[in-house]
């Protein structure tokens, strides 16, 4: 569970970093961060779980 939470944080941080570097039109920021959290938890969380779990 911890790995998927960390993956969600990494996904949201990646989206925030990209927005700071190159701003884009963010009509629905809550949905955007929720989607990036889900995608980050699925991808980064799974990788972290397989390596450290």
PDB file of N, CA, C and O in Angstrom:
ATOM      1  N   UNK A   1       0.820  -1.191   0.000  1.00  0.00           N
ATOM      2  CA  UNK A   1       0.000   0.000   0.000  1.00  0.00           C
ATOM      3  C   UNK A   1       0.866   1.257   0.000  1.00  0.00           C
ATOM      4  O   UNK A   1       0.555   2.226  -0.672  1.00  0.00           O
ATOM      5  N   UNK A   2       1.951   1.220   0.745  1.00  0.00           N
ATOM      6  CA  UNK A   2       2.845   2.363   0.828  1.00  0.00           C
ATOM      7  C   UNK A   2       3.462   2.667  -0.534  1.00  0.00           C
ATOM      8  O   UNK A   2       3.599   3.831  -0.913  1.00  0.00           O
ATOM      9  N   UNK A   3       3.795   1.630  -1.283  1.00  0.00           N
ATOM     10  CA  UNK A   3       4.430   1.827  -2.586  1.00  0.00           C
ATOM     11  C   UNK A   3       3.479   2.501  -3.572  1.00  0.00           C
ATOM     12  O   UNK A   3       3.897   3.329  -4.374  1.00  0.00           O
ATOM     13  N   UNK A   4       2.215   2.166  -3.506  1.00  0.00           N
ATOM     14  CA  UNK A   4       1.239   2.773  -4.410  1.00  0.00           C
ATOM     15  C   UNK A   4       0.962   4.222  -4.019  1.00  0.00           C
ATOM     16  O   UNK A   4       0.744   5.071  -4.870  1.00  0.00           O
ATOM     17  N   UNK A   5       1.006   4.520  -2.713  1.00  0.00           N
ATOM     18  CA  UNK A   5       0.871   5.897  -2.267  1.00  0.00           C
ATOM     19  C   UNK A   5       2.064   6.726  -2.724  1.00  0.00           C
ATOM     20  O   UNK A   5       1.902   7.853  -3.201  1.00  0.00           O
ATOM     21  N   UNK A   6       3.262   6.166  -2.592  1.00  0.00           N
ATOM     22  CA  UNK A   6       4.447   6.870  -3.077  1.00  0.00           C
ATOM     23  C   UNK A   6       4.397   7.049  -4.593  1.00  0.00           C
ATOM     24  O   UNK A   6       4.804   8.094  -5.115  1.00  0.00           O
ATOM     25  N   UNK A   7       3.906   6.057  -5.298  1.00  0.00           N
ATOM     26  CA  UNK A   7       3.752   6.168  -6.744  1.00  0.00           C
ATOM     27  C   UNK A   7       2.774   7.261  -7.123  1.00  0.00           C
ATOM     28  O   UNK A   7       2.982   7.995  -8.092  1.00  0.00           O
ATOM     29  N   UNK A   8       1.696   7.391  -6.362  1.00  0.00           N
ATOM     30  CA  UNK A   8       0.724   8.456  -6.617  1.00  0.00           C
ATOM     31  C   UNK A   8       1.358   9.825  -6.381  1.00  0.00           C
ATOM     32  O   UNK A   8       1.136  10.762  -7.158  1.00  0.00           O
ATOM     33  N   UNK A   9       2.151   9.948  -5.332  1.00  0.00           N
ATOM     34  CA  UNK A   9       2.844  11.212  -5.076  1.00  0.00           C
ATOM     35  C   UNK A   9       3.841  11.542  -6.183  1.00  0.00           C
ATOM     36  O   UNK A   9       3.963  12.703  -6.593  1.00  0.00           O
ATOM     37  N   UNK A  10       4.550  10.542  -6.663  1.00  0.00           N
ATOM     38  CA  UNK A  10       5.489  10.762  -7.760  1.00  0.00           C
ATOM     39  C   UNK A  10       4.745  11.197  -9.017  1.00  0.00           C
ATOM     40  O   UNK A  10       5.171  12.110  -9.724  1.00  0.00           O
ATOM     41  N   UNK A  11       3.619  10.573  -9.303  1.00  0.00           N
ATOM     42  CA  UNK A  11       2.828  10.939 -10.483  1.00  0.00           C
ATOM     43  C   UNK A  11       2.310  12.364 -10.409  1.00  0.00           C
ATOM     44  O   UNK A  11       2.374  13.114 -11.382  1.00  0.00           O
ATOM     45  N   UNK A  12       1.809  12.762  -9.240  1.00  0.00           N
ATOM     46  CA  UNK A  12       1.330  14.138  -9.090  1.00  0.00           C
ATOM     47  C   UNK A  12       2.483  15.132  -9.124  1.00  0.00           C
ATOM     48  O   UNK A  12       2.361  16.215  -9.684  1.00  0.00           O
ATOM     49  N   UNK A  13       3.603  14.757  -8.532  1.00  0.00           N
ATOM     50  CA  UNK A  13       4.777  15.628  -8.574  1.00  0.00           C
ATOM     51  C   UNK A  13       5.299  15.815  -9.978  1.00  0.00           C
ATOM     52  O   UNK A  13       5.734  16.907 -10.362  1.00  0.00           O
ATOM     53  N   UNK A  14       5.248  14.762 -10.774  1.00  0.00           N
ATOM     54  CA  UNK A  14       5.683  14.850 -12.159  1.00  0.00           C
ATOM     55  C   UNK A  14       4.783  15.787 -12.952  1.00  0.00           C
ATOM     56  O   UNK A  14       5.262  16.590 -13.753  1.00  0.00           O
ATOM     57  N   UNK A  15       3.475  15.723 -12.704  1.00  0.00           N
ATOM     58  CA  UNK A  15       2.557  16.622 -13.394  1.00  0.00           C
ATOM     59  C   UNK A  15       2.781  18.071 -12.954  1.00  0.00           C
ATOM     60  O   UNK A  15       2.775  18.991 -13.776  1.00  0.00           O
ATOM     61  N   UNK A  16       2.995  18.275 -11.658  1.00  0.00           N
ATOM     62  CA  UNK A  16       3.251  19.623 -11.148  1.00  0.00           C
ATOM     63  C   UNK A  16       4.543  20.183 -11.707  1.00  0.00           C
ATOM     64  O   UNK A  16       4.605  21.351 -12.094  1.00  0.00           O
ATOM     65  N   UNK A  17       5.585  19.358 -11.768  1.00  0.00           N
ATOM     66  CA  UNK A  17       6.865  19.807 -12.315  1.00  0.00           C
ATOM     67  C   UNK A  17       6.713  20.198 -13.782  1.00  0.00           C
ATOM     68  O   UNK A  17       7.259  21.196 -14.228  1.00  0.00           O
ATOM     69  N   UNK A  18       5.974  19.424 -14.536  1.00  0.00           N
ATOM     70  CA  UNK A  18       5.763  19.747 -15.953  1.00  0.00           C
ATOM     71  C   UNK A  18       4.956  21.044 -16.091  1.00  0.00           C
ATOM     72  O   UNK A  18       5.219  21.859 -16.972  1.00  0.00           O
ATOM     73  N   UNK A  19       3.980  21.253 -15.211  1.00  0.00           N
ATOM     74  CA  UNK A  19       3.181  22.477 -15.260  1.00  0.00           C
ATOM     75  C   UNK A  19       4.027  23.702 -14.916  1.00  0.00           C
ATOM     76  O   UNK A  19       3.847  24.769 -15.500  1.00  0.00           O
ATOM     77  N   UNK A  20       4.960  23.562 -13.981  1.00  0.00           N
ATOM     78  CA  UNK A  20       5.840  24.675 -13.618  1.00  0.00           C
ATOM     79  C   UNK A  20       6.790  24.988 -14.763  1.00  0.00           C
ATOM     80  O   UNK A  20       7.024  26.159 -15.079  1.00  0.00           O
ATOM     81  N   UNK A  21       7.362  23.959 -15.387  1.00  0.00           N
ATOM     82  CA  UNK A  21       8.312  24.175 -16.480  1.00  0.00           C
ATOM     83  C   UNK A  21       7.651  24.738 -17.721  1.00  0.00           C
ATOM     84  O   UNK A  21       8.205  25.607 -18.379  1.00  0.00           O
ATOM     85  N   UNK A  22       6.498  24.189 -18.081  1.00  0.00           N
ATOM     86  CA  UNK A  22       5.810  24.609 -19.294  1.00  0.00           C
ATOM     87  C   UNK A  22       4.317  24.640 -19.000  1.00  0.00           C
ATOM     88  O   UNK A  22       3.646  23.615 -19.106  1.00  0.00           O
ATOM     89  N   UNK A  23       3.782  25.803 -18.601  1.00  0.00           N
ATOM     90  CA  UNK A  23       2.360  25.865 -18.250  1.00  0.00           C
ATOM     91  C   UNK A  23       1.457  25.447 -19.410  1.00  0.00           C
ATOM     92  O   UNK A  23       1.736  25.737 -20.574  1.00  0.00           O
ATOM     93  N   UNK A  24       0.405  24.763 -19.063  1.00  0.00           N
ATOM     94  CA  UNK A  24      -0.585  24.332 -20.044  1.00  0.00           C
ATOM     95  C   UNK A  24      -1.963  24.671 -19.511  1.00  0.00           C
ATOM     96  O   UNK A  24      -2.128  24.989 -18.331  1.00  0.00           O
ATOM     97  N   UNK A  25      -2.942  24.608 -20.374  1.00  0.00           N
ATOM     98  CA  UNK A  25      -4.312  24.943 -19.999  1.00  0.00           C
ATOM     99  C   UNK A  25      -4.860  23.874 -19.064  1.00  0.00           C
ATOM    100  O   UNK A  25      -4.952  22.706 -19.433  1.00  0.00           O
ATOM    101  N   UNK A  26      -5.179  24.267 -17.837  1.00  0.00           N
ATOM    102  CA  UNK A  26      -5.670  23.320 -16.851  1.00  0.00           C
ATOM    103  C   UNK A  26      -7.110  23.688 -16.502  1.00  0.00           C
ATOM    104  O   UNK A  26      -7.377  24.428 -15.570  1.00  0.00           O
ATOM    105  N   UNK A  27      -8.051  23.169 -17.295  1.00  0.00           N
ATOM    106  CA  UNK A  27      -9.462  23.465 -17.065  1.00  0.00           C
ATOM    107  C   UNK A  27     -10.011  22.760 -15.834  1.00  0.00           C
ATOM    108  O   UNK A  27     -10.834  23.303 -15.121  1.00  0.00           O
ATOM    109  N   UNK A  28      -9.588  21.532 -15.612  1.00  0.00           N
ATOM    110  CA  UNK A  28     -10.074  20.732 -14.482  1.00  0.00           C
ATOM    111  C   UNK A  28      -8.877  20.222 -13.682  1.00  0.00           C
ATOM    112  O   UNK A  28      -8.451  19.076 -13.840  1.00  0.00           O
ATOM    113  N   UNK A  29      -8.314  21.049 -12.795  1.00  0.00           N
ATOM    114  CA  UNK A  29      -7.088  20.631 -12.102  1.00  0.00           C
ATOM    115  C   UNK A  29      -7.292  19.453 -11.154  1.00  0.00           C
ATOM    116  O   UNK A  29      -6.403  18.615 -11.025  1.00  0.00           O
ATOM    117  N   UNK A  30      -8.460  19.354 -10.517  1.00  0.00           N
ATOM    118  CA  UNK A  30      -8.682  18.253  -9.576  1.00  0.00           C
ATOM    119  C   UNK A  30      -8.714  16.924 -10.325  1.00  0.00           C
ATOM    120  O   UNK A  30      -8.087  15.947  -9.911  1.00  0.00           O
ATOM    121  N   UNK A  31      -9.421  16.899 -11.447  1.00  0.00           N
ATOM    122  CA  UNK A  31      -9.472  15.669 -12.236  1.00  0.00           C
ATOM    123  C   UNK A  31      -8.101  15.334 -12.819  1.00  0.00           C
ATOM    124  O   UNK A  31      -7.735  14.162 -12.911  1.00  0.00           O
ATOM    125  N   UNK A  32      -7.350  16.345 -13.208  1.00  0.00           N
ATOM    126  CA  UNK A  32      -6.012  16.108 -13.751  1.00  0.00           C
ATOM    127  C   UNK A  32      -5.083  15.502 -12.720  1.00  0.00           C
ATOM    128  O   UNK A  32      -4.350  14.549 -13.003  1.00  0.00           O
ATOM    129  N   UNK A  33      -5.100  16.057 -11.499  1.00  0.00           N
ATOM    130  CA  UNK A  33      -4.245  15.501 -10.460  1.00  0.00           C
ATOM    131  C   UNK A  33      -4.744  14.142  -9.990  1.00  0.00           C
ATOM    132  O   UNK A  33      -3.936  13.282  -9.640  1.00  0.00           O
ATOM    133  N   UNK A  34      -6.039  13.909  -9.993  1.00  0.00           N
ATOM    134  CA  UNK A  34      -6.562  12.596  -9.628  1.00  0.00           C
ATOM    135  C   UNK A  34      -6.139  11.545 -10.656  1.00  0.00           C
ATOM    136  O   UNK A  34      -5.750  10.429 -10.296  1.00  0.00           O
ATOM    137  N   UNK A  35      -6.198  11.921 -11.931  1.00  0.00           N
ATOM    138  CA  UNK A  35      -5.779  10.985 -12.977  1.00  0.00           C
ATOM    139  C   UNK A  35      -4.284  10.715 -12.893  1.00  0.00           C
ATOM    140  O   UNK A  35      -3.842   9.570 -13.033  1.00  0.00           O
ATOM    141  N   UNK A  36      -3.483  11.757 -12.661  1.00  0.00           N
ATOM    142  CA  UNK A  36      -2.038  11.545 -12.565  1.00  0.00           C
ATOM    143  C   UNK A  36      -1.698  10.731 -11.321  1.00  0.00           C
ATOM    144  O   UNK A  36      -0.746   9.950 -11.339  1.00  0.00           O
ATOM    145  N   UNK A  37      -2.470  10.896 -10.242  1.00  0.00           N
ATOM    146  CA  UNK A  37      -2.241  10.079  -9.051  1.00  0.00           C
ATOM    147  C   UNK A  37      -2.566   8.615  -9.332  1.00  0.00           C
ATOM    148  O   UNK A  37      -1.816   7.720  -8.932  1.00  0.00           O
ATOM    149  N   UNK A  38      -3.671   8.358 -10.013  1.00  0.00           N
ATOM    150  CA  UNK A  38      -4.039   6.977 -10.339  1.00  0.00           C
ATOM    151  C   UNK A  38      -3.033   6.347 -11.288  1.00  0.00           C
ATOM    152  O   UNK A  38      -2.630   5.191 -11.114  1.00  0.00           O
ATOM    153  N   UNK A  39      -2.615   7.100 -12.274  1.00  0.00           N
ATOM    154  CA  UNK A  39      -1.633   6.584 -13.228  1.00  0.00           C
ATOM    155  C   UNK A  39      -0.283   6.361 -12.560  1.00  0.00           C
ATOM    156  O   UNK A  39       0.395   5.359 -12.818  1.00  0.00           O
ATOM    157  N   UNK A  40       0.121   7.285 -11.695  1.00  0.00           N
ATOM    158  CA  UNK A  40       1.379   7.127 -10.968  1.00  0.00           C
ATOM    159  C   UNK A  40       1.342   5.947 -10.020  1.00  0.00           C
ATOM    160  O   UNK A  40       2.320   5.216  -9.890  1.00  0.00           O
ATOM    161  N   UNK A  41       0.203   5.759  -9.342  1.00  0.00           N
ATOM    162  CA  UNK A  41       0.081   4.614  -8.435  1.00  0.00           C
ATOM    163  C   UNK A  41       0.146   3.306  -9.215  1.00  0.00           C
ATOM    164  O   UNK A  41       0.764   2.339  -8.762  1.00  0.00           O
ATOM    165  N   UNK A  42      -0.467   3.285 -10.386  1.00  0.00           N
ATOM    166  CA  UNK A  42      -0.468   2.053 -11.182  1.00  0.00           C
ATOM    167  C   UNK A  42       0.918   1.756 -11.761  1.00  0.00           C
ATOM    168  O   UNK A  42       1.362   0.617 -11.738  1.00  0.00           O
ATOM    169  N   UNK A  43       1.603   2.766 -12.255  1.00  0.00           N
ATOM    170  CA  UNK A  43       2.895   2.507 -12.903  1.00  0.00           C
ATOM    171  C   UNK A  43       4.048   2.550 -11.904  1.00  0.00           C
ATOM    172  O   UNK A  43       4.741   1.547 -11.695  1.00  0.00           O
ATOM    173  N   UNK A  44       4.276   3.697 -11.260  1.00  0.00           N
ATOM    174  CA  UNK A  44       5.394   3.819 -10.328  1.00  0.00           C
ATOM    175  C   UNK A  44       5.193   2.941  -9.098  1.00  0.00           C
ATOM    176  O   UNK A  44       6.150   2.355  -8.592  1.00  0.00           O
ATOM    177  N   UNK A  45       3.967   2.864  -8.606  1.00  0.00           N
ATOM    178  CA  UNK A  45       3.698   2.030  -7.440  1.00  0.00           C
ATOM    179  C   UNK A  45       3.979   0.567  -7.699  1.00  0.00           C
ATOM    180  O   UNK A  45       4.539  -0.127  -6.847  1.00  0.00           O
ATOM    181  N   UNK A  46       3.606   0.096  -8.864  1.00  0.00           N
ATOM    182  CA  UNK A  46       3.872  -1.305  -9.209  1.00  0.00           C
ATOM    183  C   UNK A  46       5.367  -1.558  -9.324  1.00  0.00           C
ATOM    184  O   UNK A  46       5.865  -2.580  -8.835  1.00  0.00           O
ATOM    185  N   UNK A  47       6.088  -0.646  -9.932  1.00  0.00           N
ATOM    186  CA  UNK A  47       7.542  -0.804 -10.059  1.00  0.00           C
ATOM    187  C   UNK A  47       8.197  -0.817  -8.686  1.00  0.00           C
ATOM    188  O   UNK A  47       9.052  -1.663  -8.400  1.00  0.00           O
ATOM    189  N   UNK A  48       7.820   0.120  -7.807  1.00  0.00           N
ATOM    190  CA  UNK A  48       8.373   0.155  -6.454  1.00  0.00           C
ATOM    191  C   UNK A  48       8.028  -1.110  -5.678  1.00  0.00           C
ATOM    192  O   UNK A  48       8.860  -1.655  -4.941  1.00  0.00           O
ATOM    193  N   UNK A  49       6.799  -1.590  -5.843  1.00  0.00           N
ATOM    194  CA  UNK A  49       6.367  -2.808  -5.159  1.00  0.00           C
ATOM    195  C   UNK A  49       7.172  -4.020  -5.631  1.00  0.00           C
ATOM    196  O   UNK A  49       7.571  -4.874  -4.833  1.00  0.00           O
ATOM    197  N   UNK A  50       7.418  -4.098  -6.946  1.00  0.00           N
ATOM    198  CA  UNK A  50       8.182  -5.237  -7.462  1.00  0.00           C
ATOM    199  C   UNK A  50       9.642  -5.174  -7.035  1.00  0.00           C
ATOM    200  O   UNK A  50      10.257  -6.223  -6.812  1.00  0.00           O
ATOM    201  N   UNK A  51      10.206  -3.996  -6.917  1.00  0.00           N
ATOM    202  CA  UNK A  51      11.618  -3.888  -6.529  1.00  0.00           C
ATOM    203  C   UNK A  51      11.801  -4.086  -5.026  1.00  0.00           C
ATOM    204  O   UNK A  51      12.664  -4.859  -4.597  1.00  0.00           O
ATOM    205  N   UNK A  52      11.004  -3.375  -4.226  1.00  0.00           N
ATOM    206  CA  UNK A  52      11.228  -3.374  -2.778  1.00  0.00           C
ATOM    207  C   UNK A  52      10.287  -4.288  -1.996  1.00  0.00           C
ATOM    208  O   UNK A  52      10.517  -4.538  -0.819  1.00  0.00           O
ATOM    209  N   UNK A  53       9.206  -4.728  -2.624  1.00  0.00           N
ATOM    210  CA  UNK A  53       8.205  -5.513  -1.897  1.00  0.00           C
ATOM    211  C   UNK A  53       8.542  -6.904  -1.804  1.00  0.00           C
ATOM    212  O   UNK A  53       8.694  -7.893  -1.636  1.00  0.00           O
TER     213      UNK A  53
END
